[in-house]
Amino acid sequence: MQQARNAMKLLPGLFRQSLSFQQTRGLITAETQVPSVLRPIGSSRKVAPSAGEIGALNWPLPQSLCAVNPLPETVQAWMMDFETNEPLDILDVQRSVFAAPIRTDIIHRVVTYERNMLRQGTHNSRTRSEVRGSTRKVQPQKGLGRARHGTRRAPQFVGGAKAHGPVPRSHETQIQRKVWLMALRSVLSA
């Protein structure tokens, strides 16, 4: 009985449940195991192994894979003199920062973001309510055969207001921090 219990521990769960009590009392032979490939009668077509069989599909259990970077963590780069641009020394620098892919689209987004923050946004034009002038009706509504006008402050008149003109506002846009850091790595790599 102890041999049968030890053999049961070695078998996968589903196949273990498919064995009857009478099979576990005696010796477990090769005939009681499920064949590795099942074929329908009269066919040479292969069918997938059964779920309880120890095979490539379900045994051993899949292990978590850990990706290993084959490249070294550091790269060598020249340290240059800022004024004369002459090489001074060779440094070991981080690959993740100084050997990142150069993404010109990300750099463009970040440069636009930075320049938008530098804009003053104090531009202004006068609306109808801010232009000097009378608010009296220019001419009668009907009877003269000309177009209808209510005031000389209207945008279609010389000296009138500006329709939908610029108003003081902030031009600041938003960008994700990770995008900003990616652009910084791209610029340092370049």
mmCIF file of C-alpha atoms in Angstrom:
data_model
loop_
_atom_site.group_PDB
_atom_site.id
_atom_site.type_symbol
_atom_site.label_atom_id
_atom_site.label_comp_id
_atom_site.label_asym_id
_atom_site.label_seq_id
_atom_site.Cartn_x
_atom_site.Cartn_y
_atom_site.Cartn_z
ATOM 1 C CA MET A 1 0.000 0.000 0.000
ATOM 2 C CA GLN A 2 2.910 2.331 0.764
ATOM 3 C CA GLN A 3 4.319 1.776 -2.735
ATOM 4 C CA ALA A 4 0.994 2.721 -4.272
ATOM 5 C CA ARG A 5 0.847 5.920 -2.217
ATOM 6 C CA ASN A 6 4.364 6.866 -3.277
ATOM 7 C CA ALA A 7 3.479 6.215 -6.902
ATOM 8 C CA MET A 8 0.341 8.346 -6.543
ATOM 9 C CA LYS A 9 2.412 11.325 -5.370
ATOM 10 C CA LEU A 10 4.457 11.183 -8.546
ATOM 11 C CA LEU A 11 1.454 11.306 -10.883
ATOM 12 C CA PRO A 12 -0.215 14.591 -11.869
ATOM 13 C CA GLY A 13 -3.516 15.492 -10.250
ATOM 14 C CA LEU A 14 -5.955 14.755 -13.076
ATOM 15 C CA PHE A 15 -4.453 11.387 -13.952
ATOM 16 C CA ARG A 16 -4.381 10.455 -10.261
ATOM 17 C CA GLN A 17 -8.135 11.090 -10.003
ATOM 18 C CA SER A 18 -8.861 8.905 -13.027
ATOM 19 C CA LEU A 19 -7.370 5.777 -11.415
ATOM 20 C CA SER A 20 -9.770 3.480 -9.601
ATOM 21 C CA PHE A 21 -9.273 2.136 -6.104
ATOM 22 C CA GLN A 22 -8.553 -1.367 -7.427
ATOM 23 C CA GLN A 23 -5.700 -0.070 -9.587
ATOM 24 C CA THR A 24 -4.082 1.668 -6.633
ATOM 25 C CA ARG A 25 -4.191 -1.489 -4.442
ATOM 26 C CA GLY A 26 -2.040 -3.511 -6.847
ATOM 27 C CA LEU A 27 1.053 -2.565 -8.750
ATOM 28 C CA ILE A 28 0.718 0.273 -11.200
ATOM 29 C CA THR A 29 1.875 -0.965 -14.558
ATOM 30 C CA ALA A 30 2.631 0.761 -17.832
ATOM 31 C CA GLU A 31 -0.724 -0.361 -19.295
ATOM 32 C CA THR A 32 -2.693 1.830 -16.834
ATOM 33 C CA GLN A 33 -1.057 5.054 -18.014
ATOM 34 C CA VAL A 34 -2.608 7.056 -20.835
ATOM 35 C CA PRO A 35 -0.670 6.762 -24.115
ATOM 36 C CA SER A 36 1.335 9.812 -25.118
ATOM 37 C CA VAL A 37 -0.526 10.413 -28.403
ATOM 38 C CA LEU A 38 -4.136 9.445 -28.998
ATOM 39 C CA ARG A 39 -5.303 8.571 -32.507
ATOM 40 C CA PRO A 40 -8.899 8.052 -33.601
ATOM 41 C CA ILE A 41 -9.627 4.573 -34.913
ATOM 42 C CA GLY A 42 -8.695 4.260 -38.579
ATOM 43 C CA SER A 43 -6.853 7.599 -38.673
ATOM 44 C CA SER A 44 -3.215 8.579 -38.664
ATOM 45 C CA ARG A 45 -3.982 12.125 -37.478
ATOM 46 C CA LYS A 46 -2.408 12.966 -34.128
ATOM 47 C CA VAL A 47 -4.484 14.321 -31.264
ATOM 48 C CA ALA A 48 -3.180 16.372 -28.375
ATOM 49 C CA PRO A 49 -2.099 14.457 -25.248
ATOM 50 C CA SER A 50 -4.664 14.074 -22.510
ATOM 51 C CA ALA A 51 -4.777 16.570 -19.691
ATOM 52 C CA GLY A 52 -3.647 14.096 -17.058
ATOM 53 C CA GLU A 53 -0.586 12.862 -18.875
ATOM 54 C CA ILE A 54 2.940 13.904 -18.039
ATOM 55 C CA GLY A 55 3.875 15.575 -21.287
ATOM 56 C CA ALA A 56 5.355 18.681 -22.785
ATOM 57 C CA LEU A 57 2.072 20.601 -22.555
ATOM 58 C CA ASN A 58 1.462 20.431 -18.817
ATOM 59 C CA TRP A 59 4.545 19.037 -17.107
ATOM 60 C CA PRO A 60 6.666 20.393 -15.580
ATOM 61 C CA LEU A 61 4.705 23.404 -14.447
ATOM 62 C CA PRO A 62 5.748 26.602 -16.245
ATOM 63 C CA GLN A 63 8.282 28.586 -14.289
ATOM 64 C CA SER A 64 8.417 32.361 -14.262
ATOM 65 C CA LEU A 65 11.040 33.528 -16.725
ATOM 66 C CA CYS A 66 13.422 36.330 -15.864
ATOM 67 C CA ALA A 67 14.779 38.345 -18.782
ATOM 68 C CA VAL A 68 18.512 38.929 -18.687
ATOM 69 C CA ASN A 69 20.010 41.874 -20.535
ATOM 70 C CA PRO A 70 23.117 40.668 -22.395
ATOM 71 C CA LEU A 71 24.493 44.218 -22.693
ATOM 72 C CA PRO A 72 26.708 45.692 -19.956
ATOM 73 C CA GLU A 73 25.200 48.271 -17.629
ATOM 74 C CA THR A 74 27.769 50.928 -18.509
ATOM 75 C CA VAL A 75 29.175 52.323 -21.745
ATOM 76 C CA GLN A 76 32.318 54.349 -22.333
ATOM 77 C CA ALA A 77 32.084 57.965 -23.455
ATOM 78 C CA TRP A 78 34.536 60.818 -23.959
ATOM 79 C CA MET A 79 34.517 63.685 -21.472
ATOM 80 C CA MET A 80 35.058 66.846 -23.555
ATOM 81 C CA ASP A 81 36.238 70.317 -22.597
ATOM 82 C CA PHE A 82 33.256 72.656 -22.776
ATOM 83 C CA GLU A 83 35.102 75.633 -24.284
ATOM 84 C CA THR A 84 37.547 73.938 -26.679
ATOM 85 C CA ASN A 85 35.661 70.673 -27.303
ATOM 86 C CA GLU A 86 38.857 68.686 -26.835
ATOM 87 C CA PRO A 87 38.666 65.174 -25.330
ATOM 88 C CA LEU A 88 39.896 65.053 -21.732
ATOM 89 C CA ASP A 89 39.109 61.590 -20.428
ATOM 90 C CA ILE A 90 37.046 58.438 -20.991
ATOM 91 C CA LEU A 91 34.225 57.822 -18.507
ATOM 92 C CA ASP A 92 32.003 54.834 -17.741
ATOM 93 C CA VAL A 93 28.413 56.095 -17.888
ATOM 94 C CA GLN A 94 25.049 54.389 -17.379
ATOM 95 C CA ARG A 95 23.681 52.746 -20.536
ATOM 96 C CA SER A 96 20.061 53.451 -19.518
ATOM 97 C CA VAL A 97 20.742 57.213 -19.561
ATOM 98 C CA PHE A 98 23.519 57.825 -22.086
ATOM 99 C CA ALA A 99 22.767 55.078 -24.621
ATOM 100 C CA ALA A 100 18.991 55.437 -24.823
ATOM 101 C CA PRO A 101 17.253 55.494 -28.225
ATOM 102 C CA ILE A 102 17.031 59.001 -29.681
ATOM 103 C CA ARG A 103 13.337 59.855 -30.046
ATOM 104 C CA THR A 104 12.991 63.110 -31.984
ATOM 105 C CA ASP A 105 9.190 63.038 -31.660
ATOM 106 C CA ILE A 106 9.407 62.942 -27.857
ATOM 107 C CA ILE A 107 12.071 65.677 -27.847
ATOM 108 C CA HIS A 108 9.790 67.841 -30.013
ATOM 109 C CA ARG A 109 6.880 67.377 -27.586
ATOM 110 C CA VAL A 110 9.010 68.367 -24.601
ATOM 111 C CA VAL A 111 10.598 71.381 -26.337
ATOM 112 C CA THR A 112 7.093 72.605 -27.269
ATOM 113 C CA TYR A 113 5.992 72.085 -23.658
ATOM 114 C CA GLU A 114 8.960 74.030 -22.286
ATOM 115 C CA ARG A 115 8.558 76.906 -24.761
ATOM 116 C CA ASN A 116 4.808 77.134 -24.046
ATOM 117 C CA MET A 117 5.605 77.668 -20.373
ATOM 118 C CA LEU A 118 7.927 80.565 -21.276
ATOM 119 C CA ARG A 119 5.240 82.453 -23.215
ATOM 120 C CA GLN A 120 3.986 85.582 -21.459
ATOM 121 C CA GLY A 121 0.377 85.374 -22.579
ATOM 122 C CA THR A 122 -0.282 89.086 -21.953
ATOM 123 C CA HIS A 123 -1.578 89.850 -25.479
ATOM 124 C CA ASN A 124 -4.909 91.660 -25.524
ATOM 125 C CA SER A 125 -7.276 93.360 -27.946
ATOM 126 C CA ARG A 126 -10.349 95.414 -27.189
ATOM 127 C CA THR A 127 -13.833 93.983 -27.436
ATOM 128 C CA ARG A 128 -17.012 95.926 -28.243
ATOM 129 C CA SER A 129 -17.465 96.864 -24.617
ATOM 130 C CA GLU A 130 -13.913 98.267 -24.309
ATOM 131 C CA VAL A 131 -13.768 100.463 -27.465
ATOM 132 C CA ARG A 132 -14.449 104.203 -27.029
ATOM 133 C CA GLY A 133 -17.437 105.613 -28.827
ATOM 134 C CA SER A 134 -21.122 106.177 -28.639
ATOM 135 C CA THR A 135 -23.639 103.382 -28.398
ATOM 136 C CA ARG A 136 -26.361 105.257 -30.276
ATOM 137 C CA LYS A 137 -27.941 103.676 -33.304
ATOM 138 C CA VAL A 138 -26.144 104.829 -36.460
ATOM 139 C CA GLN A 139 -29.244 105.025 -38.665
ATOM 140 C CA PRO A 140 -32.856 103.982 -38.538
ATOM 141 C CA GLN A 141 -33.548 100.277 -38.672
ATOM 142 C CA LYS A 142 -35.823 100.608 -41.708
ATOM 143 C CA GLY A 143 -36.534 103.042 -44.489
ATOM 144 C CA LEU A 144 -33.111 104.017 -45.888
ATOM 145 C CA GLY A 145 -32.423 100.775 -47.799
ATOM 146 C CA ARG A 146 -29.040 100.305 -46.186
ATOM 147 C CA ALA A 147 -27.786 97.535 -43.898
ATOM 148 C CA ARG A 148 -28.822 97.413 -40.267
ATOM 149 C CA HIS A 149 -26.287 98.809 -37.780
ATOM 150 C CA GLY A 150 -26.593 99.392 -34.073
ATOM 151 C CA THR A 151 -23.271 101.026 -33.092
ATOM 152 C CA ARG A 152 -19.982 102.247 -34.552
ATOM 153 C CA ARG A 153 -18.110 100.012 -32.078
ATOM 154 C CA ALA A 154 -18.946 96.927 -34.162
ATOM 155 C CA PRO A 155 -16.005 94.985 -35.695
ATOM 156 C CA GLN A 156 -16.978 95.790 -39.302
ATOM 157 C CA PHE A 157 -16.370 99.526 -38.801
ATOM 158 C CA VAL A 158 -13.000 101.293 -38.974
ATOM 159 C CA GLY A 159 -11.885 101.950 -35.406
ATOM 160 C CA GLY A 160 -14.251 99.315 -34.108
ATOM 161 C CA ALA A 161 -13.544 96.373 -31.865
ATOM 162 C CA LYS A 162 -11.793 93.124 -32.704
ATOM 163 C CA ALA A 163 -14.043 90.073 -32.953
ATOM 164 C CA HIS A 164 -12.675 87.037 -31.087
ATOM 165 C CA GLY A 165 -9.331 88.718 -30.462
ATOM 166 C CA PRO A 166 -6.556 87.535 -28.162
ATOM 167 C CA VAL A 167 -7.102 87.777 -24.417
ATOM 168 C CA PRO A 168 -4.577 87.324 -21.577
ATOM 169 C CA ARG A 169 -4.227 83.619 -20.852
ATOM 170 C CA SER A 170 -1.736 80.918 -19.950
ATOM 171 C CA HIS A 171 -0.289 78.933 -22.867
ATOM 172 C CA GLU A 172 0.972 76.189 -20.540
ATOM 173 C CA THR A 173 0.371 72.611 -21.696
ATOM 174 C CA GLN A 174 0.658 69.349 -19.772
ATOM 175 C CA ILE A 175 3.083 66.481 -20.335
ATOM 176 C CA GLN A 176 3.657 63.240 -18.452
ATOM 177 C CA ARG A 177 6.721 63.039 -16.244
ATOM 178 C CA LYS A 178 7.903 59.801 -17.882
ATOM 179 C CA VAL A 179 7.748 61.452 -21.320
ATOM 180 C CA TRP A 180 9.816 64.365 -20.013
ATOM 181 C CA LEU A 181 12.408 61.977 -18.558
ATOM 182 C CA MET A 182 12.530 59.977 -21.810
ATOM 183 C CA ALA A 183 13.248 63.168 -23.742
ATOM 184 C CA LEU A 184 15.995 64.075 -21.271
ATOM 185 C CA ARG A 185 17.612 60.656 -21.752
ATOM 186 C CA SER A 186 17.345 61.031 -25.539
ATOM 187 C CA VAL A 187 19.058 64.436 -25.447
ATOM 188 C CA LEU A 188 21.821 63.177 -23.155
ATOM 189 C CA SER A 189 22.341 60.178 -25.428
ATOM 190 C CA ALA A 190 22.549 62.411 -28.500
#
